[in-house]
Structure formats: C-alpha cells, structure tokens
PDB file of C-alpha atoms in Angstrom:
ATOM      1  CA  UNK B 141       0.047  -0.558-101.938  1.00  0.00           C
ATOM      2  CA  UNK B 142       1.685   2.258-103.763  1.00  0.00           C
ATOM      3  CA  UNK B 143       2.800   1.395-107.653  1.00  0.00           C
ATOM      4  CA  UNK B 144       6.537   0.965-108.597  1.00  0.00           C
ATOM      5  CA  UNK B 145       8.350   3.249-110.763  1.00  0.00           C
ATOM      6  CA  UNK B 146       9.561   2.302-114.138  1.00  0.00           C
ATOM      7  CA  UNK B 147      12.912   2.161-113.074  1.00  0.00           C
ATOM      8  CA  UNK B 148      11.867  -0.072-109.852  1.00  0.00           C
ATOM      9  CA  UNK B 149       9.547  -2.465-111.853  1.00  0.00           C
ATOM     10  CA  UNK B 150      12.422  -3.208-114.519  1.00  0.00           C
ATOM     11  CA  UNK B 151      15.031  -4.074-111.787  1.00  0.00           C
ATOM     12  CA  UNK B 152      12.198  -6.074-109.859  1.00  0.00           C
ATOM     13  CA  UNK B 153      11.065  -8.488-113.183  1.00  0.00           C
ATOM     14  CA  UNK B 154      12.877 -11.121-114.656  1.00  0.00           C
ATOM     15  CA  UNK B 155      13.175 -10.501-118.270  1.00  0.00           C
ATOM     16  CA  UNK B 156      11.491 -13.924-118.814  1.00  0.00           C
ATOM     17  CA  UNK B 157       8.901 -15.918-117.755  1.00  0.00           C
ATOM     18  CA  UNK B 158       7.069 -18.672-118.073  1.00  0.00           C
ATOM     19  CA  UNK B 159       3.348 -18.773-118.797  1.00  0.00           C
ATOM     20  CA  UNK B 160       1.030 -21.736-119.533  1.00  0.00           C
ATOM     21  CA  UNK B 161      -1.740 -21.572-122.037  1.00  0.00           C
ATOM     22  CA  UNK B 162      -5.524 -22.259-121.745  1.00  0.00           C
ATOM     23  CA  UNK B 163      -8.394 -22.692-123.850  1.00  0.00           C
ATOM     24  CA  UNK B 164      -8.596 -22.848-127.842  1.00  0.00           C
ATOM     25  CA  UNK B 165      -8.254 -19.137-128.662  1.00  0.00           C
ATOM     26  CA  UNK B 166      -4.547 -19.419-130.225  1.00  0.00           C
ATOM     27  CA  UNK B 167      -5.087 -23.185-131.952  1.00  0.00           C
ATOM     28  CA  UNK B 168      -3.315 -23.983-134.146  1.00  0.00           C
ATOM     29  CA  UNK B 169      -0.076 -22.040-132.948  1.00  0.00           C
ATOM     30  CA  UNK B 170      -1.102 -22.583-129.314  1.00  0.00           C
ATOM     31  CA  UNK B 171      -2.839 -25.166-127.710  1.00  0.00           C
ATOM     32  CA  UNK B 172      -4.458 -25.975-124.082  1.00  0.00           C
ATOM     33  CA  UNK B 173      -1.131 -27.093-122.402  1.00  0.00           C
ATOM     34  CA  UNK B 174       1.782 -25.665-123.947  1.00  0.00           C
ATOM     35  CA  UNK B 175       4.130 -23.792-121.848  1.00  0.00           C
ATOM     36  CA  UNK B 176       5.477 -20.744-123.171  1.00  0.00           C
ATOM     37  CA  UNK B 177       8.363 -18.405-122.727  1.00  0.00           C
ATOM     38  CA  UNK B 178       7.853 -15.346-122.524  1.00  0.00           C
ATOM     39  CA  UNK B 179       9.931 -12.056-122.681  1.00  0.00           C
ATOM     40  CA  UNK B 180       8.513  -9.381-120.300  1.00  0.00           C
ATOM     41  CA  UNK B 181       9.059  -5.738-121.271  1.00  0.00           C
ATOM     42  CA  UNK B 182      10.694  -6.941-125.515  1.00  0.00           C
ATOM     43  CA  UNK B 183       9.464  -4.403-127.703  1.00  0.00           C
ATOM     44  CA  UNK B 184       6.518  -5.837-129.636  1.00  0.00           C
ATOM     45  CA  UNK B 185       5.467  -5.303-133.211  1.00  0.00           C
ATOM     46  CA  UNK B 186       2.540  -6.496-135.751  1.00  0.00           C
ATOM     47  CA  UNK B 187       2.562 -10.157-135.992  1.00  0.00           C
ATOM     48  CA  UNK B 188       3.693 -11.369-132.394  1.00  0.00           C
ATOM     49  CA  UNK B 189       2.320 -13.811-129.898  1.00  0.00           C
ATOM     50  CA  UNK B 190       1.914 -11.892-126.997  1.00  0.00           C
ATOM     51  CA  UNK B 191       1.091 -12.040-123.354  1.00  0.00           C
ATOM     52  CA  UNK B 192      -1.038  -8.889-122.234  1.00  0.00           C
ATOM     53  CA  UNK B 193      -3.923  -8.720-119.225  1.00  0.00           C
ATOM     54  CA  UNK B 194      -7.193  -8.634-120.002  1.00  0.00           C
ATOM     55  CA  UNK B 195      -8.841  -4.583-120.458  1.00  0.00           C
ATOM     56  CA  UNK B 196     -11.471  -5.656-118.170  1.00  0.00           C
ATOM     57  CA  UNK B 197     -10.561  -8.247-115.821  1.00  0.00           C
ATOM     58  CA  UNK B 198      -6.672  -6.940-115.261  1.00  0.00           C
ATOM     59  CA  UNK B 199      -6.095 -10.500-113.031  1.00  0.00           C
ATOM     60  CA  UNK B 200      -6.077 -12.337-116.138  1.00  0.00           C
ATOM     61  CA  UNK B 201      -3.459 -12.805-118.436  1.00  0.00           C
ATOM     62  CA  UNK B 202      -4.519 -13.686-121.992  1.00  0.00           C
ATOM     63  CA  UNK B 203      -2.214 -14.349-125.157  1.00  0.00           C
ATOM     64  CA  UNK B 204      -3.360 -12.926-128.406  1.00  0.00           C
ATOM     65  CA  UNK B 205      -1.574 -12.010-131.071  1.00  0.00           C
ATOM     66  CA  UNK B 206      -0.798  -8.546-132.371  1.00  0.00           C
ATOM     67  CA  UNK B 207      -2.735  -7.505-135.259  1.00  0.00           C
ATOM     68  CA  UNK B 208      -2.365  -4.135-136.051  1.00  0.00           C
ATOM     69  CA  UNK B 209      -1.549  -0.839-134.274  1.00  0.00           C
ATOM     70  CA  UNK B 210      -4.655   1.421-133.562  1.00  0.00           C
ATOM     71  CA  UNK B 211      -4.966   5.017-131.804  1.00  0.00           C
ATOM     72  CA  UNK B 212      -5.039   4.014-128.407  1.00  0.00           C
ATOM     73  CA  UNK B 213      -2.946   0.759-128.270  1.00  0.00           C
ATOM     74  CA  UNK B 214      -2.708  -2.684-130.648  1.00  0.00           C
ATOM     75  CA  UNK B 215      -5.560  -4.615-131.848  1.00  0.00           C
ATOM     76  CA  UNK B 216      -5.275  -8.427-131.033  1.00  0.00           C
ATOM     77  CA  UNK B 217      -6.608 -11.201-132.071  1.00  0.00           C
ATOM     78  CA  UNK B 218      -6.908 -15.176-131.265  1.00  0.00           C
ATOM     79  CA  UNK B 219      -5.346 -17.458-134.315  1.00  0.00           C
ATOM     80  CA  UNK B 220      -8.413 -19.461-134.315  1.00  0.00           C
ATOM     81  CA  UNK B 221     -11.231 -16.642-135.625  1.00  0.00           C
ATOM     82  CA  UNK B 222     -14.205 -18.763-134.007  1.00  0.00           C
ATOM     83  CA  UNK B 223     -12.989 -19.112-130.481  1.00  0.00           C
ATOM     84  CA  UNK B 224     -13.066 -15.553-129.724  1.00  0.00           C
ATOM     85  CA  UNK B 225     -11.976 -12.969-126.458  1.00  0.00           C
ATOM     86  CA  UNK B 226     -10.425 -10.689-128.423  1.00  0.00           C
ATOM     87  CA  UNK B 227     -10.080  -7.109-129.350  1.00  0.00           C
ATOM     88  CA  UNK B 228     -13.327  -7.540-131.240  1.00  0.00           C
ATOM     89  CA  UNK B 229     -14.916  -7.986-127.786  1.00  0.00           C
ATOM     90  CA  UNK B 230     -12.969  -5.774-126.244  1.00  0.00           C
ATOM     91  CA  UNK B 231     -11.028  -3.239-128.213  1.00  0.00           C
ATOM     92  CA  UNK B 232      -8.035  -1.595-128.473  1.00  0.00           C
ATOM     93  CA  UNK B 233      -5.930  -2.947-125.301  1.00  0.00           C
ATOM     94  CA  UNK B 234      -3.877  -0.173-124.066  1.00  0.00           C
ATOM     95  CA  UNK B 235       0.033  -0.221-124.433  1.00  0.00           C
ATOM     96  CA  UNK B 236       0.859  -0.548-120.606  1.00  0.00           C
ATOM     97  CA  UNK B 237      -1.291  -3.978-120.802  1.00  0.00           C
ATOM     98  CA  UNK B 238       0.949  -6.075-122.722  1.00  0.00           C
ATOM     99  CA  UNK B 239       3.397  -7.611-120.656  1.00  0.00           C
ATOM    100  CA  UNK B 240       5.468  -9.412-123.077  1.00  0.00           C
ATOM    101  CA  UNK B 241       6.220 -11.491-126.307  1.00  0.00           C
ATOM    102  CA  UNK B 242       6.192 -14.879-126.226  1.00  0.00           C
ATOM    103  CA  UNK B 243       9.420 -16.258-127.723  1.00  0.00           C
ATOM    104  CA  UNK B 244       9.269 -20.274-127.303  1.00  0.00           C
ATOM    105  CA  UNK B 245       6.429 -22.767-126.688  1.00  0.00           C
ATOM    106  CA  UNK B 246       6.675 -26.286-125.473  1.00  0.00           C
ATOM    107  CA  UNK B 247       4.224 -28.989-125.472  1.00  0.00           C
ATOM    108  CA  UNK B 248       4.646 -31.112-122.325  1.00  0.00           C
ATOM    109  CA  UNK B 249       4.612 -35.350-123.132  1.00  0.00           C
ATOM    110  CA  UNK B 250       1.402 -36.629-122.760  1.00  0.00           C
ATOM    111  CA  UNK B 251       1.284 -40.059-120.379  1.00  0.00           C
ATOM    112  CA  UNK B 252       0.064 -42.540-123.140  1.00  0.00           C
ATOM    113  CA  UNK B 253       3.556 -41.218-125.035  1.00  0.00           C
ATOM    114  CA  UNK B 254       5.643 -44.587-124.108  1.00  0.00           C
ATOM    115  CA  UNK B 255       6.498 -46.426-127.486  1.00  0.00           C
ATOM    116  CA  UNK B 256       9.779 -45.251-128.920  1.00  0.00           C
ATOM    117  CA  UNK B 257       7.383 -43.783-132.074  1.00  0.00           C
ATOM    118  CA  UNK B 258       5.641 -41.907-129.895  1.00  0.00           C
ATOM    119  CA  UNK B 259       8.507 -40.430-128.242  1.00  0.00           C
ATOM    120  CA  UNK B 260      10.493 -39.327-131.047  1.00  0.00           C
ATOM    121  CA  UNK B 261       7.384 -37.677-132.623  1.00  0.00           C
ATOM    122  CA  UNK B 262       6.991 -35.508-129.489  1.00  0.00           C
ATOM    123  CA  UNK B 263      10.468 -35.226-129.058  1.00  0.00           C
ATOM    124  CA  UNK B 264      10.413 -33.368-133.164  1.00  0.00           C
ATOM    125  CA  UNK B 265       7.585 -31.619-132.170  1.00  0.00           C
ATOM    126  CA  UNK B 266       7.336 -30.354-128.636  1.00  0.00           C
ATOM    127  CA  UNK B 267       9.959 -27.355-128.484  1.00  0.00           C
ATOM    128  CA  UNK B 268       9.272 -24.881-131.352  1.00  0.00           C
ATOM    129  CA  UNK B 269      10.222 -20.897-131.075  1.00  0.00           C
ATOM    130  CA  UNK B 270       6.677 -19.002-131.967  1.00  0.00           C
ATOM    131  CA  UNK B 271       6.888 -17.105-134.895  1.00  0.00           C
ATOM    132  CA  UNK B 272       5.709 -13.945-135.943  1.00  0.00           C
ATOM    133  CA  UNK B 273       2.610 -13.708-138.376  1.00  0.00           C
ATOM    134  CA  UNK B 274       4.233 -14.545-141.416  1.00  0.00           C
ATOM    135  CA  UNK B 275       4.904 -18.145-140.790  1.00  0.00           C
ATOM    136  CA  UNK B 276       1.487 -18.557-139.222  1.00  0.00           C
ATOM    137  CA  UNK B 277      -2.189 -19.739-139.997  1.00  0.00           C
ATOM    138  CA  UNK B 278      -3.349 -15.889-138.497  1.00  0.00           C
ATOM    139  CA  UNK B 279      -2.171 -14.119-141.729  1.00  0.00           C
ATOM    140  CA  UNK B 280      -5.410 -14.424-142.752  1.00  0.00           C
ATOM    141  CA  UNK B 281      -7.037 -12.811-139.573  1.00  0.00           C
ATOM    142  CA  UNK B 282      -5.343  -9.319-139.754  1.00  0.00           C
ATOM    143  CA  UNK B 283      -7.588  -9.252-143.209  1.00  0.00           C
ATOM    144  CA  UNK B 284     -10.544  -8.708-140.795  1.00  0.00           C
TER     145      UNK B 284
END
C-alpha cells in the first residue's frame, strides 16, 4: 500500500481522537481505564501527555509523557518511574512517531457506583483536562 502525503494524511485524520489507556505506566495522571482525548497532529512541547507508537513495535500506541527534547526526537517517560516502557528502554522516539497530545481524560463509572455519594464523587472527579508537567506528580521524573 503506498504511504499518503502530508497533505493527504492531514485531510484524511480527524484532528481528535479518542484513545483508551492500559496498564500502570502513567498512574497517577492516568490510570487502566480512562479514556482520553487526544489531538492528532497539535504541536507538542516538554511536559505533555502524549500519544506516540511504540519505536519497536509501530502497532502499538503507548502514552508517555514528554520529557525533554534530545538529538534525534523527545525523550519520554511514564509518570510512575517503577512501571517502566519508556525511553529508558527504548530511546529517543523519533518525531514522526508521536501522533498527538492528549488534551482530556475521563474515567468511566465503575458498576458498584450506585449511592448518590458515590455518584457525585465520580461525577467531581471523572472529567479532568491533562495537564502539562507542571501541575503533575512527573516533575520529579525529568530530574532523571
């Protein structure tokens, strides 16, 4: 299958998408469930949540955030530092890997979420926009 121009792949992709997160390697900004948003081609920077494929197994999508710019491409890391599959397995991932920045996350309602407690704690808690590193638990990564 021959590859689509620039101009051709920006007409053909929605500018956003959703994307659903698995595994631990973004907890606590992320966890196993949440639906994201995501904004496919945004200019990314040092601090974002981002959506990029993986340098070695290009079918799968990881989210990682952005850690610092390195010759090459950006250095990315998971939030939590023990959970791993990140640039220090991997490397530097390449610009034309990272799809897009992740804008908004939402935390689906569990089943056992019936009593009206329950509900309006979810309801507080389950939309929140994702934030770049400043307002997050990874500041402490990039010191790596």
């Amino acid at each position: 299958m021959p590859e689509l121009s620039d101009a051709e792949r920006t007409r053909s992709t929605p500018p956003f998408g959703v994307a659903e997160v698995t595994g631990p390697s973004m907890v606590p900004t992320l966890y196993h469930g949440d639906r994201l948003l995501v904004h496919y081609g945004a200019r990314v920077r040092v601090g974002d949540v981002v959506v990029l494929r993986h340098p070695f197994q290009q079918d799968l999508l990881v989210v990682k955030r952005i850690a610092e710019r390195r010759d090459g491409g950006w250095w990315v890391l998971g939030d939590n530092g023990y959970a791993g599959g990140d640039s220090t397995d991997y490397g530097v991932v390449p610009d034309e890997l990272v799809l897009g920045k992740v804008r908004f996350r939402y935390r689906p309602r569990k089943p056992a979420q019936r009593s009206p407690l329950a509900l309006l704690a979810w309801a507080l808690s389950a939309a929140r926009p994702v934030f770049s590193s400043d307002r997050s638990a990874s500041r402490r990564l990039r010191a790596r």
